[in-house]
Amino acid sequence: MLTLASYVSTLALFGWTTLPTPAAPATTVAVVDPAPISLLPETEEERNERMRWWRESRFGMFIHWGLYAIPAGEWNGKNVSGAGEWIINTAQIKTADYQPLIKQFNPVKFDAKRWVEIAKNAGMRYIVITSKHHEGFGLWDSALTEWDIASTPFKRDVLKELADACQAEGIRLCFYHSIMDWTHPDYLPRRSWDPRPDVKADFGRYREFMKGQLKELLSGTYGDIGVLWFDGEWESTWTHEFGVELDDYVRSLKKDIIINNRVDVGRDGMVGFSKEPKFRGDFGTPEQQIPATGAPGMDWETCMTMNDTWGFHKNDHNWKSNETLIRMVSDIASKGGNFLLNVGPTAEGEIPPQSVERLAAIGAWMKTNGEAIYATDASPFASLTWGRATAKRVAGGTKIFLHVWEWPKDGKLVVPGLLNTVKSAQVLGASEAAAFESHGGNVVVTLPASAPDAIATVVALEIEGSPNIIGPVRLKPAREVFVNAVQLGAEPMPQGIVVRFTTDGSEPTKDSKELTAVALRNTTTVNARAFLGDEPVGETTVRTYERLTPWSNFLERQAENTMPRRAIVEGEFNSVAELRAKLPDTAEWPIDRKIAFETPKSPKDNFGIGFRGLLRVPYEGLWSFRLGSDDGSTLLIDRKIVVDNDGLHSYRELEGYAPLTRGLHLIEVFMFERTGQEGLKLQWSGSNGQWAPVLPGDLLQLSESKR
Ligand code: FHN
């Protein structure tokens, strides 16, 4: 039970000394500058100059450290899976029960110089540390609250010591700062289990508090801060307007700072890129994932844990291998991104040995191959079967770094479609140059029998001019299944290049037919290759286009019990299976003739919903479906899963397809929402490729079945 006394003492920890007098207007906790002037848009050159150090760095250390390192994934003696820094939320800990941790935080083994040494030896050029995570606890001595390091037995200003160590070693210090704050009395919304009254909470006052703390962090005390890495922007109380204001405010404090796209609300979930240019942020933030392809013209940074949790979790032993991590460095750089690799120090102040070992292995690789990562551009190749590539402009031409993951058994590395004149070839770390020759549009490099580095050996090719590469043939359509027939083609190729193909599995030759447009009516394997005159160029593209038998339509006689129905149940679901187990039998679902595949007006949290009906398919063909949801959802057609978007996640859209005859097909959608933002969207498209929402009018209605 939270008494008034304990509530007041809790408030004291968050910068409040007395309960706010109800009558008084909301007073600001911290006095900050008046709203900053909006900054003039910078020129491309100014932006490139501001981003330069960050782009050239390519590799940084993420540090998640706070009071949560004390429980380290356990609470009341029980393991709380997946919850390092999220333990307040996952174990539903009341603020008053979490607050005593501040008197236990005493990381006597904390050594900023050691942390910076580990980062630098790993080849990391910057460090992003959680100045404040969602728990609200500050790792520095803030004048605006007692809920910070100064109130712990440790007392020392961790961020200041880290700033000095970074300064000494030429490592750029950056701050992760959470907008969401689970303990500050003015932050809203409250957690559902949090008994603290929110009637006096003032979100405007919270925003001023946050700006006041950011002003402290950017005051110069902590040096020349490189990046403000915002997070926790996804809750309903944070808006685009607030994001713009905060972005402007921070830039008014430090004009050259770099800010990620989580300052605003435009981020596309864990995919991490902003949905529209209007949303603020200098770079996208894919989380725990690497984009499948590069994002030309976009700045982005993948953040990744080494095991499964950001904050230290004593029971999380799922460590990624050295090979996985080194190839991530290579893969991300080859796509033009930065890699922010996380460590979660213990409550004693040490980086876990498993992290230290992996970082040392990465550092050894970077020592030999760092020039293939730092200040490089994305690969000039669309794809490479044996590894990745990066590139760097040099005097008189380009240096292309070939990151060879799969060593050629015959020692001959084929570099496909490279038309440039090659000036030299060199295995990084080797003493002598490598031999090479050009065959038409391919360069072949002769390599040692075995790879100097089995994880990734880099071969540096120096070429004249900018890369002129004939990429692999891109066949159309991209989707390799069809109903009845499909028109096969190829994306346009550079002037003078023709595409030749076979459909008998053989390798195309200079005498093979030219691919212009050809109809396929059966499952066919297509081999296609580019030719420069009689010379094959680049690698052969092999695709199998599969003819599908359309699913027959739902038998009419069953139409009676498949009218549009919708059922909502309350509960805390973690999967669609859990939801389906709780839903009543479909015959009991209320008929809903205005069925709309969207979330209900209420409840807002902890509910599941089922939709069911007969979809009227206007013509036979391959139908695509796009299902978006927060949290999980599944789409079934004729009882087959077409889109599986299940699980606890922020809003995301996935696609699938179904070969359907003309007529009625059973459609079922299941979706559940835990807490926070929610969303549901269902679209479909036929042969015209135009997406449209699935509407009530697309489903068979009760009145029609009476005829
Ligand atoms: O909720 C946080 C999480 O604790 C962690 O900080 C990651 C790292 O970027 N960001 C949020 C989850 O998306």
XYZ file of C-alpha atoms and ligand atoms in Angstrom:
720
model
C 0.000 0.000 0.000
C 1.467 3.312 -0.937
C 1.129 5.751 1.972
C 1.222 9.514 1.556
C 4.535 9.576 3.420
C 6.159 7.034 1.132
C 4.653 8.806 -1.885
C 6.206 12.112 -0.760
C 9.556 10.423 -0.110
C 9.341 8.828 -3.528
C 8.617 12.204 -5.075
C 11.642 13.647 -3.304
C 13.780 11.210 -5.296
C 12.375 12.624 -8.511
C 13.066 16.279 -7.789
C 9.838 16.976 -5.908
C 9.959 18.112 -2.263
C 6.219 18.475 -1.610
C 3.018 17.354 -3.228
C 2.116 19.964 -5.806
C -0.657 22.181 -4.440
C -3.730 21.297 -6.528
C -4.785 24.924 -6.956
C -1.392 26.125 -8.161
C -0.803 26.141 -11.928
C 1.674 23.507 -13.034
C 5.088 24.888 -12.199
C 8.129 23.874 -14.218
C 10.573 21.732 -12.362
C 13.512 23.178 -14.211
C 13.947 26.586 -15.737
C 15.130 26.165 -19.309
C 15.625 28.512 -22.211
C 12.568 29.867 -23.998
C 11.497 27.870 -27.026
C 14.450 27.963 -29.413
C 14.206 29.583 -32.804
C 13.718 26.986 -35.511
C 17.045 26.337 -37.142
C 17.529 27.292 -40.773
C 17.700 24.111 -42.863
C 21.370 23.271 -43.360
C 22.824 22.816 -46.846
C 23.842 19.363 -48.119
C 27.478 20.318 -47.659
C 26.877 21.440 -44.061
C 25.022 18.216 -43.315
C 27.761 16.088 -44.866
C 30.347 17.928 -42.805
C 28.338 17.405 -39.616
C 27.790 13.702 -40.350
C 31.330 13.006 -41.592
C 32.959 11.707 -38.379
C 29.952 9.485 -37.683
C 29.809 8.019 -41.218
C 33.542 7.388 -41.261
C 33.441 5.747 -37.807
C 31.104 2.923 -38.945
C 31.468 1.067 -35.598
C 30.521 2.070 -32.040
C 29.871 0.655 -28.586
C 26.402 0.790 -27.031
C 26.390 0.677 -23.207
C 23.208 -0.096 -21.263
C 23.892 0.517 -17.586
C 21.661 1.518 -14.675
C 20.028 0.304 -11.490
C 18.582 -2.627 -13.474
C 22.086 -4.167 -13.415
C 21.471 -4.949 -9.742
C 18.516 -7.347 -10.204
C 20.214 -8.420 -13.450
C 17.118 -10.195 -14.716
C 15.840 -11.664 -11.467
C 13.173 -10.304 -9.097
C 11.986 -11.783 -5.803
C 14.319 -14.688 -6.482
C 12.736 -15.522 -9.798
C 14.254 -15.301 -13.270
C 12.480 -12.685 -15.409
C 13.266 -13.808 -18.943
C 14.150 -11.173 -21.503
C 14.196 -8.406 -18.909
C 17.508 -6.764 -18.236
C 16.722 -3.071 -18.419
C 12.987 -3.824 -18.805
C 12.602 -5.538 -15.455
C 10.327 -2.820 -14.014
C 7.915 -3.507 -16.845
C 8.238 -7.248 -17.215
C 8.089 -7.947 -13.465
C 5.554 -5.113 -12.980
C 7.536 -3.526 -10.181
C 5.976 -0.560 -8.392
C 8.168 2.546 -8.189
C 8.187 2.393 -4.410
C 9.509 -1.183 -4.590
C 12.173 -0.281 -7.167
C 13.352 2.850 -5.429
C 15.498 1.102 -2.752
C 17.890 -0.076 -5.480
C 19.382 3.414 -5.504
C 20.866 2.716 -2.082
C 22.469 -0.497 -3.374
C 24.175 0.861 -6.518
C 27.891 0.789 -5.746
C 29.891 -0.315 -8.834
C 33.233 -0.422 -7.080
C 34.913 -2.080 -10.070
C 33.840 0.642 -12.516
C 36.881 1.815 -14.472
C 36.098 4.240 -17.299
C 39.591 3.921 -18.750
C 39.170 0.138 -18.974
C 35.809 0.462 -20.718
C 37.263 2.894 -23.256
C 40.292 0.654 -23.781
C 38.022 -2.322 -24.535
C 36.032 -0.236 -27.030
C 39.108 1.209 -28.714
C 40.850 -2.168 -28.983
C 37.698 -3.536 -30.636
C 38.037 -0.901 -33.343
C 35.067 1.120 -32.076
C 35.257 4.839 -32.758
C 32.372 6.081 -30.538
C 30.476 5.110 -27.389
C 26.729 5.626 -26.787
C 25.898 5.212 -23.094
C 22.489 5.396 -21.418
C 22.541 8.707 -19.583
C 18.969 7.806 -18.579
C 17.040 4.677 -19.556
C 13.323 4.067 -19.058
C 13.839 3.641 -15.279
C 14.521 7.377 -15.125
C 17.746 6.972 -13.136
C 20.530 9.338 -14.237
C 24.154 8.219 -14.489
C 25.286 11.758 -13.760
C 24.764 14.248 -10.910
C 21.725 16.194 -12.085
C 20.625 19.373 -10.326
C 17.027 18.564 -11.248
C 16.474 15.379 -9.339
C 17.754 13.160 -6.551
C 17.038 10.082 -8.695
C 20.572 9.889 -10.006
C 24.091 8.581 -9.300
C 24.737 11.213 -6.633
C 22.108 9.563 -4.408
C 23.882 6.199 -4.526
C 26.683 4.975 -2.250
C 28.926 5.326 -5.294
C 28.255 9.035 -5.767
C 30.892 9.477 -8.531
C 29.780 11.067 -11.813
C 30.138 8.081 -14.151
C 29.494 10.127 -17.276
C 32.176 12.627 -16.357
C 34.754 9.904 -15.809
C 33.778 8.266 -19.082
C 33.938 11.626 -20.873
C 37.472 12.198 -19.647
C 38.576 8.695 -20.652
C 37.008 9.107 -24.123
C 38.664 12.482 -24.553
C 42.043 10.985 -23.678
C 41.659 8.203 -26.263
C 39.987 10.089 -29.111
C 36.740 8.175 -28.751
C 33.567 10.234 -29.328
C 31.146 10.104 -26.379
C 27.412 10.032 -27.133
C 24.309 9.725 -24.965
C 21.269 7.463 -25.193
C 18.413 9.314 -23.487
C 14.965 7.784 -22.959
C 11.899 9.939 -23.542
C 9.772 7.340 -21.781
C 10.278 7.485 -18.006
C 8.595 4.881 -15.858
C 9.266 6.614 -12.521
C 9.066 10.381 -12.994
C 5.821 11.595 -11.337
C 4.994 13.814 -14.318
C 5.542 11.185 -17.000
C 2.402 9.764 -18.576
C 1.003 7.232 -19.133
C 1.518 5.434 -15.855
C 2.208 1.698 -16.006
C -1.031 -0.225 -15.407
C 0.290 -1.648 -12.106
C 1.604 1.715 -10.852
C -0.566 2.869 -7.930
C 0.812 6.388 -7.920
C -2.013 8.866 -8.677
C -1.545 10.662 -11.969
C -4.089 13.400 -11.342
C -1.314 15.913 -10.654
C 1.031 14.634 -13.332
C 1.882 17.310 -15.871
C 3.472 16.014 -19.077
C 4.474 19.541 -20.066
C 6.402 19.824 -16.833
C 8.011 16.459 -17.616
C 9.124 17.717 -21.028
C 10.707 20.773 -19.384
C 12.436 18.475 -16.885
C 13.792 16.350 -19.746
C 15.015 19.439 -21.611
C 16.656 20.696 -18.437
C 18.542 17.428 -18.030
C 19.604 17.460 -21.678
C 20.915 20.972 -21.173
C 23.071 19.637 -18.342
C 24.378 16.798 -20.524
C 25.221 19.158 -23.397
C 26.635 21.903 -21.195
C 30.213 20.974 -22.080
C 30.872 19.277 -18.726
C 30.875 15.959 -20.554
C 32.878 17.148 -23.505
C 31.971 17.378 -27.179
C 28.967 15.042 -27.278
C 28.626 13.498 -30.737
C 25.150 11.929 -30.800
C 21.959 12.154 -28.818
C 20.394 8.740 -29.205
C 16.757 9.136 -28.151
C 14.545 6.148 -27.414
C 11.154 5.389 -25.856
C 9.313 7.629 -28.271
C 6.566 5.150 -29.068
C 4.015 5.908 -26.347
C 0.792 7.777 -27.092
C 1.856 10.858 -25.114
C 4.804 11.579 -27.429
C 3.838 13.392 -30.624
C 5.408 14.660 -33.820
C 5.035 18.207 -32.467
C 6.953 17.289 -29.306
C 9.583 15.521 -31.399
C 10.147 18.550 -33.601
C 10.346 20.832 -30.588
C 12.835 18.584 -28.803
C 14.927 18.169 -31.946
C 15.052 21.947 -32.413
C 15.837 22.448 -28.748
C 18.791 20.052 -28.714
C 20.188 21.527 -31.917
C 19.873 24.990 -30.395
C 22.118 23.765 -27.581
C 24.689 22.148 -29.872
C 24.431 22.939 -33.587
C 26.734 20.150 -34.785
C 25.144 17.369 -32.769
C 23.751 14.297 -34.517
C 20.319 13.078 -33.404
C 18.735 9.704 -34.248
C 15.214 9.324 -35.606
C 13.732 8.239 -32.267
C 13.467 11.885 -31.217
C 10.294 11.980 -33.332
C 7.483 9.508 -33.964
C 8.190 8.515 -37.554
C 10.150 5.332 -36.950
C 8.901 2.170 -38.615
C 9.201 -0.118 -35.583
C 12.310 -2.249 -35.292
C 12.937 -1.874 -39.024
C 14.021 1.527 -37.817
C 13.718 3.822 -40.824
C 11.484 6.905 -40.759
C 8.267 6.476 -42.697
C 8.292 9.975 -44.171
C 10.918 12.709 -44.648
C 8.883 15.086 -42.442
C 9.932 13.188 -39.311
C 13.051 14.423 -37.537
C 16.255 12.534 -37.039
C 19.618 12.289 -38.802
C 19.707 8.509 -39.100
C 17.511 5.425 -39.051
C 17.820 2.915 -36.216
C 17.199 -0.714 -37.248
C 17.208 -2.676 -34.011
C 18.425 -6.272 -33.657
C 18.336 -6.541 -37.442
C 20.342 -5.653 -40.519
C 18.470 -4.294 -43.553
C 18.346 -6.872 -46.353
C 19.860 -4.350 -48.743
C 21.571 -1.006 -48.427
C 19.548 2.183 -48.268
C 21.227 4.490 -50.792
C 21.292 8.096 -49.635
C 20.136 7.196 -46.129
C 22.180 7.278 -42.932
C 21.363 4.361 -40.642
C 22.832 2.407 -37.775
C 21.949 -1.120 -36.687
C 22.001 -1.563 -32.908
C 22.518 -5.118 -31.693
C 23.007 -7.050 -28.469
C 25.768 -9.645 -28.153
C 23.395 -12.014 -26.345
C 19.643 -11.281 -26.135
C 19.405 -8.486 -23.597
C 20.601 -4.878 -23.523
C 20.986 -4.474 -19.778
C 23.001 -7.115 -17.904
C 20.988 -10.340 -17.388
C 22.794 -12.960 -15.320
C 20.840 -15.807 -16.949
C 21.219 -14.756 -20.581
C 23.926 -16.992 -22.012
C 22.846 -16.815 -25.642
C 26.029 -15.171 -26.899
C 26.580 -14.599 -30.616
C 29.769 -16.155 -32.041
C 32.828 -14.184 -33.128
C 32.055 -15.209 -36.721
C 28.511 -13.874 -36.508
C 29.633 -10.571 -35.047
C 32.581 -10.034 -37.406
C 30.408 -10.819 -40.414
C 27.869 -8.309 -39.066
C 30.577 -5.640 -39.099
C 31.346 -6.602 -42.715
C 27.699 -6.926 -43.809
C 26.541 -3.641 -42.267
C 29.443 -1.652 -43.714
C 28.812 -3.259 -47.129
C 25.303 -1.800 -46.980
C 26.524 1.654 -45.991
C 25.410 1.496 -42.354
C 26.919 1.923 -38.910
C 27.056 -0.841 -36.334
C 26.303 -0.036 -32.663
C 27.190 -3.171 -30.715
C 25.967 -3.374 -27.126
C 27.521 -4.283 -23.803
C 25.578 -4.477 -20.536
C 27.965 -3.930 -17.604
C 27.322 -5.628 -14.263
C 26.265 -3.880 -11.031
C 29.926 -4.059 -10.002
C 30.852 -1.945 -13.014
C 32.463 -4.576 -15.222
C 31.786 -5.411 -18.851
C 30.956 -9.153 -18.904
C 33.955 -11.313 -19.912
C 31.936 -12.905 -22.730
C 31.571 -9.443 -24.261
C 35.228 -8.587 -23.705
C 36.357 -11.802 -25.443
C 34.178 -11.124 -28.504
C 35.246 -7.504 -28.716
C 38.900 -8.587 -28.623
C 38.283 -10.972 -31.541
C 36.546 -8.244 -33.529
C 39.428 -5.914 -32.720
C 41.984 -8.386 -34.060
C 40.004 -8.581 -37.325
C 39.663 -4.796 -37.487
C 43.400 -4.385 -36.928
C 44.049 -6.173 -40.255
C 40.914 -5.114 -42.131
C 39.803 -1.795 -40.631
C 40.538 0.133 -43.848
C 37.785 -1.976 -45.490
C 35.307 -0.606 -42.914
C 36.238 2.933 -41.857
C 35.242 5.778 -44.201
C 33.996 3.323 -46.822
C 30.939 3.476 -49.028
C 28.449 0.690 -49.619
C 29.210 -2.146 -52.006
C 29.043 -1.255 -55.721
C 27.730 -4.789 -56.389
C 24.045 -5.688 -56.148
C 25.006 -8.996 -54.555
C 27.972 -11.364 -54.246
C 27.637 -15.098 -53.740
C 30.888 -15.437 -51.772
C 30.726 -12.454 -49.402
C 30.421 -8.685 -49.253
C 32.223 -5.598 -50.560
C 32.879 -2.003 -49.602
C 34.494 0.788 -51.601
C 36.531 3.932 -51.083
C 37.406 6.644 -53.590
C 41.186 7.088 -53.912
C 43.376 9.227 -56.131
C 42.792 8.247 -59.761
C 40.175 5.632 -59.051
C 38.512 3.435 -56.463
C 39.625 0.875 -53.952
C 37.120 -1.979 -53.814
C 37.388 -4.209 -50.730
C 36.187 -7.744 -51.365
C 35.180 -9.360 -48.049
C 35.523 -13.055 -48.870
C 33.432 -15.148 -46.497
C 33.311 -18.315 -48.622
C 36.823 -19.038 -49.911
C 36.897 -20.324 -53.535
C 37.910 -23.990 -53.504
C 39.979 -23.556 -56.677
C 41.604 -20.369 -55.365
C 39.985 -18.351 -58.173
C 37.804 -15.500 -56.927
C 35.380 -14.362 -59.641
C 34.435 -10.693 -59.354
C 31.298 -10.544 -61.507
C 30.489 -7.823 -64.017
C 33.409 -5.498 -63.189
C 34.230 -3.675 -66.432
C 36.888 -1.342 -65.017
C 40.616 -1.707 -65.580
C 42.148 -3.268 -62.477
C 45.445 -1.737 -61.358
C 46.306 -4.008 -58.436
C 45.007 -6.738 -56.124
C 46.181 -7.338 -52.554
C 45.028 -9.573 -49.706
C 44.954 -7.288 -46.643
C 47.583 -8.432 -44.204
C 49.545 -10.352 -46.880
C 53.011 -9.238 -47.928
C 52.797 -9.889 -51.695
C 50.253 -8.759 -54.308
C 47.715 -11.180 -55.802
C 47.568 -12.079 -59.512
C 44.396 -11.179 -61.446
C 43.008 -11.256 -64.979
C 39.903 -9.993 -66.743
C 37.602 -12.223 -68.775
C 35.110 -10.004 -70.640
C 33.087 -8.572 -67.796
C 34.537 -10.642 -64.989
C 37.748 -10.166 -63.022
C 39.365 -13.338 -61.650
C 41.777 -12.993 -58.711
C 44.149 -15.858 -57.917
C 44.216 -16.476 -54.163
C 46.151 -18.743 -51.775
C 44.794 -22.277 -51.377
C 43.357 -21.513 -47.934
C 41.854 -18.350 -46.477
C 44.166 -16.347 -44.191
C 41.056 -15.538 -42.130
C 38.288 -18.165 -42.348
C 35.668 -15.722 -41.074
C 36.350 -12.996 -43.664
C 39.500 -12.316 -45.667
C 39.609 -8.991 -47.470
C 41.073 -8.577 -50.975
C 41.675 -4.956 -51.974
C 41.258 -4.250 -55.706
C 42.419 -0.898 -57.012
C 40.584 0.086 -60.228
C 40.636 3.021 -62.594
C 37.757 5.488 -62.234
C 34.441 4.838 -60.538
C 33.049 1.286 -60.509
C 31.330 0.292 -63.756
C 29.581 -2.946 -62.899
C 27.058 -5.035 -64.744
C 24.870 -6.403 -62.018
C 23.106 -9.755 -62.158
C 20.102 -9.999 -64.445
C 16.977 -9.051 -62.482
C 14.091 -11.101 -63.804
C 10.492 -9.896 -63.720
C 8.168 -10.594 -61.977
C 10.078 -10.729 -58.724
C 7.535 -13.143 -57.249
C 8.334 -16.657 -58.458
C 4.866 -18.182 -58.292
C 1.945 -17.718 -60.650
C -1.524 -18.936 -61.518
C -2.258 -19.995 -65.142
C 0.499 -17.997 -66.914
C 3.166 -15.372 -66.260
C 4.965 -12.911 -68.549
C 8.709 -13.301 -67.974
C 11.014 -10.314 -68.552
C 14.179 -8.640 -67.257
C 14.892 -5.224 -65.757
C 16.687 -2.908 -68.216
C 20.439 -3.437 -68.599
C 23.130 -0.877 -69.531
C 23.580 0.120 -73.178
C 25.078 -2.676 -75.301
C 24.204 -5.452 -72.870
C 21.683 -8.130 -73.902
C 20.112 -10.823 -71.733
C 20.103 -14.395 -72.997
C 18.251 -17.224 -71.322
C 17.460 -20.920 -71.261
C 14.552 -22.851 -69.759
C 16.152 -26.301 -69.786
C 18.485 -25.695 -66.851
C 21.539 -25.182 -69.079
C 23.979 -22.265 -68.857
C 23.095 -19.492 -71.370
C 25.580 -19.081 -74.232
C 26.120 -16.416 -76.885
C 23.733 -18.465 -79.075
C 20.921 -18.655 -76.512
C 17.690 -16.754 -77.156
C 17.541 -13.110 -76.173
C 15.090 -12.474 -73.331
C 12.561 -9.877 -74.350
C 9.145 -11.094 -73.150
C 8.065 -14.704 -72.941
C 4.947 -16.340 -71.438
C 5.488 -19.228 -69.040
C 2.527 -21.610 -68.578
C 4.189 -24.291 -66.501
C 6.665 -24.449 -63.654
C 9.940 -23.465 -65.296
C 13.562 -22.968 -64.234
C 15.020 -19.942 -66.005
C 18.769 -19.326 -66.387
C 19.539 -15.780 -67.522
C 22.853 -14.031 -68.092
C 24.058 -10.714 -69.470
C 26.211 -10.633 -72.621
C 28.506 -7.907 -73.908
C 28.668 -8.966 -77.518
C 29.621 -12.664 -77.356
C 31.187 -12.333 -73.863
C 29.101 -13.378 -70.817
C 29.177 -10.691 -68.123
C 28.409 -11.083 -64.455
C 26.907 -14.147 -62.853
C 24.010 -16.228 -64.111
C 20.655 -15.587 -62.507
C 18.692 -18.777 -61.821
C 15.005 -18.603 -60.852
C 12.252 -21.212 -60.790
C 8.790 -19.874 -61.557
C 6.248 -22.234 -60.006
C 2.708 -22.608 -61.359
C 0.253 -22.888 -58.443
C -3.112 -24.586 -58.445
C -5.648 -22.042 -57.174
C -7.487 -22.912 -53.964
C -11.045 -23.876 -54.806
C -13.733 -21.599 -53.493
C -15.618 -22.204 -50.275
C -18.685 -24.390 -50.750
C -21.743 -22.172 -50.945
C -23.855 -24.366 -48.651
C -21.683 -23.466 -45.692
C -22.256 -19.778 -46.336
C -24.933 -19.589 -43.628
C -22.503 -19.901 -40.728
C -19.729 -17.797 -42.163
C -21.371 -14.398 -42.227
C -19.009 -11.535 -41.181
C -18.444 -12.070 -37.520
C -16.192 -10.355 -34.988
C -15.344 -11.345 -31.429
C -13.346 -9.447 -28.785
C -11.921 -10.950 -25.622
C -9.857 -9.312 -22.887
C -6.630 -10.875 -21.695
C -2.839 -10.675 -21.769
C -1.900 -12.647 -24.849
C 1.617 -13.347 -26.092
C 0.576 -15.104 -29.290
C -2.318 -15.666 -31.655
C -2.507 -19.261 -30.438
C -3.207 -18.029 -26.902
C -5.913 -15.728 -28.241
C -7.578 -18.450 -30.321
C -7.611 -20.724 -27.307
C -9.610 -18.106 -25.402
C -12.049 -17.084 -28.173
C -15.465 -18.806 -28.050
C -16.661 -21.073 -30.828
C -17.096 -19.020 -34.001
C -20.825 -19.736 -34.139
C -21.090 -17.610 -30.980
C -19.269 -14.659 -32.506
C -21.602 -11.714 -33.069
C -22.442 -11.055 -36.735
C -20.955 -7.739 -37.818
C -22.125 -6.624 -41.223
C -20.052 -3.481 -41.054
C -16.953 -5.507 -40.262
C -13.802 -3.399 -40.448
C -10.406 -4.944 -39.900
C -9.325 -2.444 -37.267
C -8.774 -2.303 -33.527
C -11.795 -1.632 -31.298
C -12.341 1.744 -29.674
C -12.053 -0.034 -26.330
C -10.464 -1.760 -24.577
C -7.176 -0.031 -25.439
C -4.882 -2.626 -23.886
C -4.785 -6.354 -23.202
C -7.381 -7.612 -25.657
C -7.647 -9.988 -28.594
C -9.975 -9.884 -31.570
C -11.098 -12.363 -34.202
C -12.664 -11.612 -37.595
C -14.294 -14.174 -39.872
C -16.213 -14.078 -43.113
C -16.419 -15.103 -46.758
C -14.197 -13.026 -49.019
C -15.552 -12.484 -52.504
C -12.685 -12.904 -54.954
C -13.660 -11.219 -58.239
C -11.358 -13.223 -60.488
C -8.960 -16.140 -60.370
C -5.318 -15.276 -59.798
C -2.483 -14.806 -57.351
C -3.772 -12.493 -54.608
C -1.361 -10.624 -52.325
C -2.258 -9.666 -48.780
C -0.605 -7.138 -46.470
C -1.319 -7.395 -42.746
C -0.100 -4.745 -40.317
C -0.487 -4.947 -36.576
C 0.789 -4.017 -33.127
C 1.011 -6.478 -31.451
C 0.684 -9.859 -33.166
C -1.727 -10.990 -35.884
C -2.349 -13.783 -38.368
C -4.337 -13.905 -41.622
C -5.802 -17.195 -42.862
C -7.559 -17.822 -46.147
C -9.454 -21.111 -46.450
C -7.881 -22.048 -43.125
C -4.295 -21.715 -44.485
C -1.943 -19.151 -42.935
C -1.219 -16.491 -45.565
C 0.415 -13.822 -43.354
C 2.021 -14.668 -40.014
C 2.644 -11.399 -38.170
C 2.441 -13.004 -34.739
C 4.308 -12.079 -31.545
C 4.856 -9.086 -29.309
C 6.127 -6.252 -31.514
C 5.619 -2.657 -32.449
C 3.501 -1.920 -35.527
C 4.768 -3.793 -38.546
C 3.359 -4.887 -41.891
C 4.058 -8.248 -43.509
C 2.883 -9.625 -46.844
C 1.837 -12.995 -48.189
C -0.055 -14.406 -51.165
C -2.732 -16.956 -52.013
C -3.678 -18.489 -55.412
C -7.468 -18.186 -55.452
C -10.275 -19.122 -57.789
C -13.012 -16.597 -58.446
C -15.703 -16.902 -55.776
C -15.998 -17.174 -51.992
C -13.053 -17.919 -49.748
C -13.045 -18.127 -45.970
C -11.045 -15.271 -44.431
C -9.998 -15.163 -40.774
C -7.918 -12.538 -39.014
C -6.708 -12.776 -35.415
C -4.954 -9.898 -33.628
C -3.980 -9.143 -30.062
C -2.636 -6.057 -28.250
C -0.813 -5.992 -24.922
C -0.025 -2.424 -23.786
C 1.064 0.784 -25.527
C 0.332 1.679 -29.125
C -1.896 -0.633 -31.125
C -2.853 -0.941 -34.753
C -4.391 -3.255 -37.351
C -4.529 -2.893 -41.140
C -5.491 -5.434 -43.830
C -5.012 -4.797 -47.533
C -5.104 -6.945 -50.658
C -4.148 -6.643 -54.287
C -4.720 -8.673 -57.424
C -2.990 -8.749 -60.794
C -3.036 -4.961 -61.093
C -0.768 -4.635 -58.063
C -2.977 -1.898 -56.582
C -3.353 -2.258 -52.815
C -6.770 -1.620 -51.255
C -8.223 -2.240 -47.785
C -10.422 -5.302 -47.370
C -13.833 -3.698 -46.834
C -17.178 -4.972 -45.530
C -18.416 -4.903 -49.121
C -15.737 -7.423 -50.038
C -17.340 -9.981 -47.750
C -20.511 -11.953 -48.394
C -23.332 -10.398 -46.335
C -26.257 -12.072 -44.541
C -28.967 -10.698 -46.839
C -27.331 -12.197 -49.916
C -27.238 -15.751 -48.615
C -31.070 -15.809 -48.238
C -31.568 -15.698 -51.995
O 13.108 -0.338 -24.784
C 14.405 -0.115 -25.330
C 15.357 -1.200 -24.945
O 15.438 -1.291 -23.551
C 16.721 -0.880 -25.545
O 17.205 0.348 -25.007
C 16.594 -0.800 -27.069
C 17.938 -0.440 -27.668
O 17.786 0.476 -28.654
N 15.625 0.229 -27.418
C 14.289 0.014 -26.843
C 13.578 -1.174 -27.461
O 13.352 -0.897 -28.830
